[in-house]
PDB file of C-alpha atoms in Angstrom:
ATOM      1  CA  UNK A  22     -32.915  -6.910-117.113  1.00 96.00           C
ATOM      2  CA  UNK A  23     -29.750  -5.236-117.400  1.00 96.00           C
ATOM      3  CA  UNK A  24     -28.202  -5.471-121.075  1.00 98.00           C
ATOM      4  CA  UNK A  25     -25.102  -4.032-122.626  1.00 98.00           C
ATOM      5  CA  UNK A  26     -24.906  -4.287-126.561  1.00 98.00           C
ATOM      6  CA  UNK A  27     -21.672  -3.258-128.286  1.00 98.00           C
ATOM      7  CA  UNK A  28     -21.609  -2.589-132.279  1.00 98.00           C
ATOM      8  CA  UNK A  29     -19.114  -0.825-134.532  1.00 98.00           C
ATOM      9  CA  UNK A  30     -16.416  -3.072-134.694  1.00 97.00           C
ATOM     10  CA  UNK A  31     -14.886  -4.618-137.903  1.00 97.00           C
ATOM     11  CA  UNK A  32     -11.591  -4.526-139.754  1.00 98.00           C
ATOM     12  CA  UNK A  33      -9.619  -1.479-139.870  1.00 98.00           C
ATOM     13  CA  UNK A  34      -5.997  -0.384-141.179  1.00 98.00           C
ATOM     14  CA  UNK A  35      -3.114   0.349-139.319  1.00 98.00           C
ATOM     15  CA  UNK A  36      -3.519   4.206-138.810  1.00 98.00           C
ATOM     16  CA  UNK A  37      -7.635   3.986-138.971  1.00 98.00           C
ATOM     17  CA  UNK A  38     -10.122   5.170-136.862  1.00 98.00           C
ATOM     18  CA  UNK A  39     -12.881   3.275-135.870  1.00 98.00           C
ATOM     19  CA  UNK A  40     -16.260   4.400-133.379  1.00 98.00           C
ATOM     20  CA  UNK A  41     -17.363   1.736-130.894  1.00 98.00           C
ATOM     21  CA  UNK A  42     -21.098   1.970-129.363  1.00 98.00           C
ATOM     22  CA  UNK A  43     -22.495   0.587-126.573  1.00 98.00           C
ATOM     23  CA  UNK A  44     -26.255   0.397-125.897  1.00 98.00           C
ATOM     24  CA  UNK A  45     -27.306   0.083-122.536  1.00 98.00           C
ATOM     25  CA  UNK A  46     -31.112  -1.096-121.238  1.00 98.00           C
ATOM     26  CA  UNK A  47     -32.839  -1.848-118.042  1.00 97.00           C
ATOM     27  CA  UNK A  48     -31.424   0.651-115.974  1.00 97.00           C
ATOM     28  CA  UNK A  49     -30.764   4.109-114.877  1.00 97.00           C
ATOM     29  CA  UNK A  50     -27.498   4.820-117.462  1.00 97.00           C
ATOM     30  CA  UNK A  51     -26.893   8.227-116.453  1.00 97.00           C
ATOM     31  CA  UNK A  52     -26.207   7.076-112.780  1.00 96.00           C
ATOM     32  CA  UNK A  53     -23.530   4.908-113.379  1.00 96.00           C
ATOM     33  CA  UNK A  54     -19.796   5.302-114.056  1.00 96.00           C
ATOM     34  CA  UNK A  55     -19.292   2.971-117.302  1.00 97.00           C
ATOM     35  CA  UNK A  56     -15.880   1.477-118.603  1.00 97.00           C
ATOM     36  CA  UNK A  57     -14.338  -0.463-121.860  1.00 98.00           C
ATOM     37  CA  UNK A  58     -12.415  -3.206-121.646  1.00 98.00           C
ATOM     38  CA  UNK A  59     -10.617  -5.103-124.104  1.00 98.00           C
ATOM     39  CA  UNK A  60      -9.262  -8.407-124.732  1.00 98.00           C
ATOM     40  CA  UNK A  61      -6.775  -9.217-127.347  1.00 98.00           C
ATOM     41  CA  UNK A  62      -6.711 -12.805-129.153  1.00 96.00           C
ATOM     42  CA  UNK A  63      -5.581 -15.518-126.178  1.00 95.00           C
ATOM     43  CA  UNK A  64      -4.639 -13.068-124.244  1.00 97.00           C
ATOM     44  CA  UNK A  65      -5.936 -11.520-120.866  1.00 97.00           C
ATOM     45  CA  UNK A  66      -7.792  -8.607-120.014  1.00 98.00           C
ATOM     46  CA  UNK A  67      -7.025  -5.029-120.410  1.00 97.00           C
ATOM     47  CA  UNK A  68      -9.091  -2.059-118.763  1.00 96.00           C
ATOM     48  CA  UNK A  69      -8.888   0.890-121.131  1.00 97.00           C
ATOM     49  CA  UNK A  70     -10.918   3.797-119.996  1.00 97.00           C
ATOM     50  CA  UNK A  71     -13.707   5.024-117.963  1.00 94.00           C
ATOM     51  CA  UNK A  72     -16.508   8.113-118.030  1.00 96.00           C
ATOM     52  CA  UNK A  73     -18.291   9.196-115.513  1.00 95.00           C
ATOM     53  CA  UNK A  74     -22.151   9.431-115.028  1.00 96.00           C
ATOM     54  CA  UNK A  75     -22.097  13.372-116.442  1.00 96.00           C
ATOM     55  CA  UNK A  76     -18.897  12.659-118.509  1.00 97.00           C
ATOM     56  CA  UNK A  77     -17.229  15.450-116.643  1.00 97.00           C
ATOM     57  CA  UNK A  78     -14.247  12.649-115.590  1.00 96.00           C
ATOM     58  CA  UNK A  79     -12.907  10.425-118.337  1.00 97.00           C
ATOM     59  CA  UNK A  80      -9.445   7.938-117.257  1.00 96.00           C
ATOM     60  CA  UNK A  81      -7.481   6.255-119.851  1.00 96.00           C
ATOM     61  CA  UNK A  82      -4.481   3.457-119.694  1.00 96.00           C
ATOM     62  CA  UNK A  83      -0.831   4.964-120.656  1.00 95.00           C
ATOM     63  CA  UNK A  84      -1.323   2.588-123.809  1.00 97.00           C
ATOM     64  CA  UNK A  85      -4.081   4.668-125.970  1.00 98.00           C
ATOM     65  CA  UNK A  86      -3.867   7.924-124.100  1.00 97.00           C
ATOM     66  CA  UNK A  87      -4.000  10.886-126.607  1.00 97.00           C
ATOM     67  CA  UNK A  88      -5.545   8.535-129.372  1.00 98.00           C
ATOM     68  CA  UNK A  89      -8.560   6.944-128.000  1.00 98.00           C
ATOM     69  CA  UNK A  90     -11.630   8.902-126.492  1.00 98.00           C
ATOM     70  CA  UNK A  91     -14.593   7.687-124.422  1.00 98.00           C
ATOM     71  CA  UNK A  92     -18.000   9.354-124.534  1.00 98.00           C
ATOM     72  CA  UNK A  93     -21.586   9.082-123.235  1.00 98.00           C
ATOM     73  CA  UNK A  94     -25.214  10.230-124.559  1.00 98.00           C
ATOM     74  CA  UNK A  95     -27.655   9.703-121.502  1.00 98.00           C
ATOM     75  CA  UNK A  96     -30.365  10.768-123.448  1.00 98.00           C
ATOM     76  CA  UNK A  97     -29.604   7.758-126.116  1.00 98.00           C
ATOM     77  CA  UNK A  98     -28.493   5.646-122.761  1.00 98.00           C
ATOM     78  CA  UNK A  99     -25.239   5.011-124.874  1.00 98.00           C
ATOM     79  CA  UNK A 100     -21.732   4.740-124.582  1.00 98.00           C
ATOM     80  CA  UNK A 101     -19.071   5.681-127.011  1.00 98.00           C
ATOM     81  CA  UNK A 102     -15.178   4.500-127.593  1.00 98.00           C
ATOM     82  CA  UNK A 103     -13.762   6.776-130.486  1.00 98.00           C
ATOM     83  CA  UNK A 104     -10.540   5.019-131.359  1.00 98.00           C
ATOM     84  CA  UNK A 105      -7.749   6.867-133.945  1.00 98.00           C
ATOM     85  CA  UNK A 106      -4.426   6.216-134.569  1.00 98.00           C
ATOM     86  CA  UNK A 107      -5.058   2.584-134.554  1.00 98.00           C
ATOM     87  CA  UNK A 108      -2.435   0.028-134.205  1.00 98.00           C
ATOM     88  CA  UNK A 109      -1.568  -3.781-134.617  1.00 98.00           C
ATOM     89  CA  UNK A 110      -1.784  -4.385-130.967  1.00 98.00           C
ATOM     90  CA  UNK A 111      -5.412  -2.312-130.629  1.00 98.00           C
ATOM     91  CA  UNK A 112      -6.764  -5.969-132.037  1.00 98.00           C
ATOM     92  CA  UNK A 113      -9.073  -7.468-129.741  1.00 98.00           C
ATOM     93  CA  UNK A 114     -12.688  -7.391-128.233  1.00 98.00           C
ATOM     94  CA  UNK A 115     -13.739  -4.924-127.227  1.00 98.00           C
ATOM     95  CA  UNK A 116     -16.272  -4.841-123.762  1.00 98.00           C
ATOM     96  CA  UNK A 117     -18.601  -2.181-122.214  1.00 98.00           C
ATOM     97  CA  UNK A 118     -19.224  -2.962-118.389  1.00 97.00           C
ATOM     98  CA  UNK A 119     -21.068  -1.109-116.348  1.00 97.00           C
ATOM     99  CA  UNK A 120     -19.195  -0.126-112.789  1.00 94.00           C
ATOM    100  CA  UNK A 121     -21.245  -1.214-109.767  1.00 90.00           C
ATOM    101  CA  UNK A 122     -22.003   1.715-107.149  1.00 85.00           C
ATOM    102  CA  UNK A 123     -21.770  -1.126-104.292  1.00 81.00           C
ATOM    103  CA  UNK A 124     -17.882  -1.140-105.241  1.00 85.00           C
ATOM    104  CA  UNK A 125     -16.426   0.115-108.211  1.00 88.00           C
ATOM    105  CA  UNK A 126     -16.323  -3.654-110.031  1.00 93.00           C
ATOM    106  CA  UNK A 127     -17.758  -4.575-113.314  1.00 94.00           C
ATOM    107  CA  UNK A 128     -21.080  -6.334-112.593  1.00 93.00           C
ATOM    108  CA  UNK A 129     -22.554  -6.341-116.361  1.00 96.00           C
ATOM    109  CA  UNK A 130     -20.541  -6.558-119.247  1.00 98.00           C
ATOM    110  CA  UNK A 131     -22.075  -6.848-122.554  1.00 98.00           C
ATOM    111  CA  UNK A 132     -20.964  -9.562-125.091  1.00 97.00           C
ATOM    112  CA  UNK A 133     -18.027  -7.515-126.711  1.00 98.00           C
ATOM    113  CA  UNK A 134     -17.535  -6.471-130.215  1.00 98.00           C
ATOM    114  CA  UNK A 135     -14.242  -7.528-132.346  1.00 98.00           C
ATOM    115  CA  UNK A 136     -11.713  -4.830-133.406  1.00 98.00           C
ATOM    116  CA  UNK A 137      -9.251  -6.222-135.832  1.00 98.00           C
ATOM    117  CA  UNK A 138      -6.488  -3.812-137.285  1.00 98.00           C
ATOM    118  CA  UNK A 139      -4.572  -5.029-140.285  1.00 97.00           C
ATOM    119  CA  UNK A 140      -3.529  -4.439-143.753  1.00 95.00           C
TER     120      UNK A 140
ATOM    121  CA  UNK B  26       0.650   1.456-111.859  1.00 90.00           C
ATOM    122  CA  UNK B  27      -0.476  -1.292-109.575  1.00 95.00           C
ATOM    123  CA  UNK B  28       0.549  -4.788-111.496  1.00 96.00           C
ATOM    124  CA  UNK B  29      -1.098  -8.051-110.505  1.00 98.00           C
ATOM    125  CA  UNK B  30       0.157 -11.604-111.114  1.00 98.00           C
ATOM    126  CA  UNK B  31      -1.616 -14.517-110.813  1.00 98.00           C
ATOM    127  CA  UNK B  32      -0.113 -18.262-109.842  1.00 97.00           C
ATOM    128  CA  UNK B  33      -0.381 -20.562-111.601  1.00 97.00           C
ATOM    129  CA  UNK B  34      -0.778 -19.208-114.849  1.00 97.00           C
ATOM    130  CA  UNK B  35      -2.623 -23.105-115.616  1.00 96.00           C
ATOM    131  CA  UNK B  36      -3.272 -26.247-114.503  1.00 91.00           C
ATOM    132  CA  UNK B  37      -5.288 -29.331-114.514  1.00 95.00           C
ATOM    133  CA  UNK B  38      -7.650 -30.636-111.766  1.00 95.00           C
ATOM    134  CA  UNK B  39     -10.172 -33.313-111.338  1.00 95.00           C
ATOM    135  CA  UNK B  40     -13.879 -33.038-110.497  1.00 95.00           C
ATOM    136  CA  UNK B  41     -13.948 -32.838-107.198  1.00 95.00           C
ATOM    137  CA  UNK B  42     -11.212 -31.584-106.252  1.00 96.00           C
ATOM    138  CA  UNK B  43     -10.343 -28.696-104.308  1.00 97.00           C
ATOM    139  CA  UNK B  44      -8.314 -25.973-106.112  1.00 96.00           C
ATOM    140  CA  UNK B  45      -6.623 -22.608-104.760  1.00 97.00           C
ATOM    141  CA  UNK B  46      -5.282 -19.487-106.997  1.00 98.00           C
ATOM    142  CA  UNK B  47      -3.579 -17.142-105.747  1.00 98.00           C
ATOM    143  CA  UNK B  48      -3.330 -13.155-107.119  1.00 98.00           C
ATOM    144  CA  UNK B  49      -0.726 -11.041-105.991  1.00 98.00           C
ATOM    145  CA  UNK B  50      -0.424  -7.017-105.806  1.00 98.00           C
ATOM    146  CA  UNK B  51       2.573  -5.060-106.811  1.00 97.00           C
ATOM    147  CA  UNK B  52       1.987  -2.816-103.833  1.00 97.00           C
ATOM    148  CA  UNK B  53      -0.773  -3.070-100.857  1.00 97.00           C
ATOM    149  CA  UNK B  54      -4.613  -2.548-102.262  1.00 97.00           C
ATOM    150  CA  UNK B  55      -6.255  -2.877 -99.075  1.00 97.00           C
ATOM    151  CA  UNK B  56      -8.991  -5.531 -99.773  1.00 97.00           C
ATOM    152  CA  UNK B  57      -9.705  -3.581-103.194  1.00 97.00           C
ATOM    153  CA  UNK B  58      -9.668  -7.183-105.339  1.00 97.00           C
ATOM    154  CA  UNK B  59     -12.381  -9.028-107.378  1.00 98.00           C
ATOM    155  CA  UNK B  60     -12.164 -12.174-108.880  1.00 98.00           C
ATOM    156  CA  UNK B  61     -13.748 -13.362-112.488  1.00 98.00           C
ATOM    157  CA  UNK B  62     -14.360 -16.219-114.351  1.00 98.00           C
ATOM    158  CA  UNK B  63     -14.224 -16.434-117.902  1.00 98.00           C
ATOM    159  CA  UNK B  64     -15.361 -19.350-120.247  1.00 97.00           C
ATOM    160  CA  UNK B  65     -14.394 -19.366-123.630  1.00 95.00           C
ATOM    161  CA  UNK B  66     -16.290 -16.572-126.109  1.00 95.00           C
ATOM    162  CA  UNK B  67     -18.039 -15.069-123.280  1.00 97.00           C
ATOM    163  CA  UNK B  68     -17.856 -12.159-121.245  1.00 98.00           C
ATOM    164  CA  UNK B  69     -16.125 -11.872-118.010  1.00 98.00           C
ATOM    165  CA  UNK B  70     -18.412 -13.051-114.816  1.00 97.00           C
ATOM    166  CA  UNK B  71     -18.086 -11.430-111.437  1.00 97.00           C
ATOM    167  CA  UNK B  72     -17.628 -14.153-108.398  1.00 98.00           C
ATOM    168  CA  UNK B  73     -16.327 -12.098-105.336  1.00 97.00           C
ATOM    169  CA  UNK B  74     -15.436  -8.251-104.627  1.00 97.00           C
ATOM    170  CA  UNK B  75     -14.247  -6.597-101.930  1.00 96.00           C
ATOM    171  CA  UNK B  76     -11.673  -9.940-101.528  1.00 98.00           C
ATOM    172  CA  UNK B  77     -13.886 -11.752-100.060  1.00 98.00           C
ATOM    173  CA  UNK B  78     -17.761 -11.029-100.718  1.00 97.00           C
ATOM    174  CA  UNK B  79     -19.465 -13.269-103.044  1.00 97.00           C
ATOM    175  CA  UNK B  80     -21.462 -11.835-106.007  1.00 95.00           C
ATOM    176  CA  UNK B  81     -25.301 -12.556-105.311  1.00 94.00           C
ATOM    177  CA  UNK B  82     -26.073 -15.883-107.390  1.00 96.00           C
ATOM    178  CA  UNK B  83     -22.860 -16.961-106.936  1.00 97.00           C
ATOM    179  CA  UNK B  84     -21.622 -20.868-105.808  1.00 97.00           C
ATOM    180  CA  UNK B  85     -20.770 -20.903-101.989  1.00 97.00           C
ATOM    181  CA  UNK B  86     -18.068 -23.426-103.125  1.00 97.00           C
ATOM    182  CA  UNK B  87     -16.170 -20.391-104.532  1.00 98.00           C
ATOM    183  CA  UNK B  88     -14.701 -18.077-101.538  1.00 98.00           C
ATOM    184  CA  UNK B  89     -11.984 -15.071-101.785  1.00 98.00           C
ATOM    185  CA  UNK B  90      -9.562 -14.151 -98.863  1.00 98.00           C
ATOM    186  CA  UNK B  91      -6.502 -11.695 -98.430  1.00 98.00           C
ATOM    187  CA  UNK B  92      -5.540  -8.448 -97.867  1.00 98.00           C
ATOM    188  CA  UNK B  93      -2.851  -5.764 -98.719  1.00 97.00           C
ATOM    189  CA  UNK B  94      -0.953  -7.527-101.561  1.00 98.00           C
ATOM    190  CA  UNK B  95      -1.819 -11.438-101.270  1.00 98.00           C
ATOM    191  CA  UNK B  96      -4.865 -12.936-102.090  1.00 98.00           C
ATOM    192  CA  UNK B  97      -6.558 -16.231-102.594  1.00 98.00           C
ATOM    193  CA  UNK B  98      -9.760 -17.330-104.860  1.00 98.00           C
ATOM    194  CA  UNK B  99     -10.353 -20.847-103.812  1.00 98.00           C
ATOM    195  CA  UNK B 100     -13.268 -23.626-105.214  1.00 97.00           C
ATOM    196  CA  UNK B 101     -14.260 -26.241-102.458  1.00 95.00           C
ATOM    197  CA  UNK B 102     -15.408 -28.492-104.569  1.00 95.00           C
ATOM    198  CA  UNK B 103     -14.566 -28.054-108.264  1.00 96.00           C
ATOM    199  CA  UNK B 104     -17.558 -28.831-110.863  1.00 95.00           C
ATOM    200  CA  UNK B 105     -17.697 -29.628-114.228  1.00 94.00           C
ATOM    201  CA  UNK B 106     -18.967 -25.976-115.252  1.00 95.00           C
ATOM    202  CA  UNK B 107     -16.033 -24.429-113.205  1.00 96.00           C
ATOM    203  CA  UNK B 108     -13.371 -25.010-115.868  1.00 93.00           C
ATOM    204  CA  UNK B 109     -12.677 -21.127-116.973  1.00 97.00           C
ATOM    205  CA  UNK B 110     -10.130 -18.937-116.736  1.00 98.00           C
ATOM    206  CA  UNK B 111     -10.048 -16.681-113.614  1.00 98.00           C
ATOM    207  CA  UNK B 112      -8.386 -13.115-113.584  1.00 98.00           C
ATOM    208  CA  UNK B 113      -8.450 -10.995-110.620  1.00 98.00           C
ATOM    209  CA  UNK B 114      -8.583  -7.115-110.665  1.00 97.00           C
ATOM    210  CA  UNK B 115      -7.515  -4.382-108.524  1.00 97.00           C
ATOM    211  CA  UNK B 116      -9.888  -0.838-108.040  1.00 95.00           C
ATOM    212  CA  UNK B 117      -7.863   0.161-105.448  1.00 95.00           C
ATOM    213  CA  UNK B 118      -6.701   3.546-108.269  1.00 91.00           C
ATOM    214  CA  UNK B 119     -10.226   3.405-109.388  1.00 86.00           C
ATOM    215  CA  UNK B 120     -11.800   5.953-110.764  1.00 87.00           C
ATOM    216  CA  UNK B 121      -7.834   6.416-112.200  1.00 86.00           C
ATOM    217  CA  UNK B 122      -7.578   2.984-113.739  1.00 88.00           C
ATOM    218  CA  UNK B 123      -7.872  -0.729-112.828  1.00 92.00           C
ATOM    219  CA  UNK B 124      -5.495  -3.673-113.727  1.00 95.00           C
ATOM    220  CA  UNK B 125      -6.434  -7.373-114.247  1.00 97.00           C
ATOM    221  CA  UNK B 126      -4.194 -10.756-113.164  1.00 98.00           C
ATOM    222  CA  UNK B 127      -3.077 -12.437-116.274  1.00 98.00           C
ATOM    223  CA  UNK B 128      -5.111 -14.931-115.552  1.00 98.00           C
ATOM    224  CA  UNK B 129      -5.335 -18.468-114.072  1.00 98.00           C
ATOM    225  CA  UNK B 130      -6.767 -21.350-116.798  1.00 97.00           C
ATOM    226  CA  UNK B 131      -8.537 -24.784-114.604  1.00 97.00           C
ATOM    227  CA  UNK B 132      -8.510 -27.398-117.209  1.00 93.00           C
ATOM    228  CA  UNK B 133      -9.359 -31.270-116.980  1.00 87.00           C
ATOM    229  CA  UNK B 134      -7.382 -33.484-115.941  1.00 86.00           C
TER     230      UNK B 134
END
């Protein structure tokens, strides 16, 4: 069974840094591209970057270019969001889905982890 | 950047009832589009990709159509556990980025 587990969120000032983990089980990690996406309180949702299966291609969205950085450990079949710089409107949950090889679409995602950034 | 919007952003509908949303590209994505559903506190849930292929375990009541910038998620036969929110998403700039609807929330009438 496939499962994505996120951890490492929590409260964090404006300014802070903060290191999201995914854990990933029941398949092959290293052959998939993986993503995070987020989701701010009542609000809709936001793709924010992607790594591919060797890490050697990393995307991000205009909005935390230069501030946030995704990583990848296939030997711990984990993925990584290191987020700096952070800001009011980083708040939200934050998602690791795994991209489908069929067609790049998010098949699993795992249940999220909340990122709240206030003083 | 490709932007989606979604129509209408809400409504209500009965048991029953046959509902239609409709997800619209800023520029043509080819059939590039997947649809979601999202209950409250829970991850996303993939329905359809491609525009029109439904995700194995999937409703057939749920069915996707369109191509280039208009597209269509519609439920036959709307059931009690089909009150979400649905997004759709573009990967037509994937591995460059993707971008999600806004969303469409099915309430009860």
């Amino acid at each position: 069974e496939v499962q994505l587990v996120e951890s490492g969120g929590g409260l964090v000032q404006p300014g802070g840094s903060l290191r999201l983990s995914c854990a990933a089980s029941g398949f092959t990690f290293s052959s998939y591209w993986m993503s995070w996406v987020r989701q701010a309180p009542g609000k809709g949702l936001e793709w924010v970057a992607n790594i591919k299966q060797d890490g050697s291609e990393k995307y991000y969205v205009d909005s935390v270019k230069g501030r946030f950085t995704i990583s990848r450990d296939n030997a711990k079949n984990s993925l990584y969001l290191q987020m700096n710089s952070l800001r009011a409107e980083d708040t939200a949950v934050y998602y690791c889905a795994r991209v489908a090889t069929i067609s790049p679409i998010f098949g699993y995602w795992g249940q999220g982890t909340l990122v709240t950034v206030s003083s | 950047a490709i932007r989606m919007t979604q129509s209408p952003s809400s409504f209500s509908a009965s048991t029953g009832d046959r509902v239609t949303i409709t997800c619209r590209a800023s520029q043509g994505i080819s059939s590039y589009l997947a649809w979601y559903q999202q209950k409250p506190g829970k991850a996303p849930k993939l329905l359809i990709y491609a525009a029109s292929t439904l995700q194995s375990g999937v409703p057939s009541r749920f069915s996707g159509s369109g191509s280039g910038t208009d597209f269509t998620l519609t439920i036959s036969c709307l059931q009690s556990e089909d009150f979400a929110t649905y997004y759709c998403q573009q990967y037509y700039s994937y591995p460059w980025g993707f971008t999600f609807g806004p969303g469409t929330k099915v309430d009860i009438k």
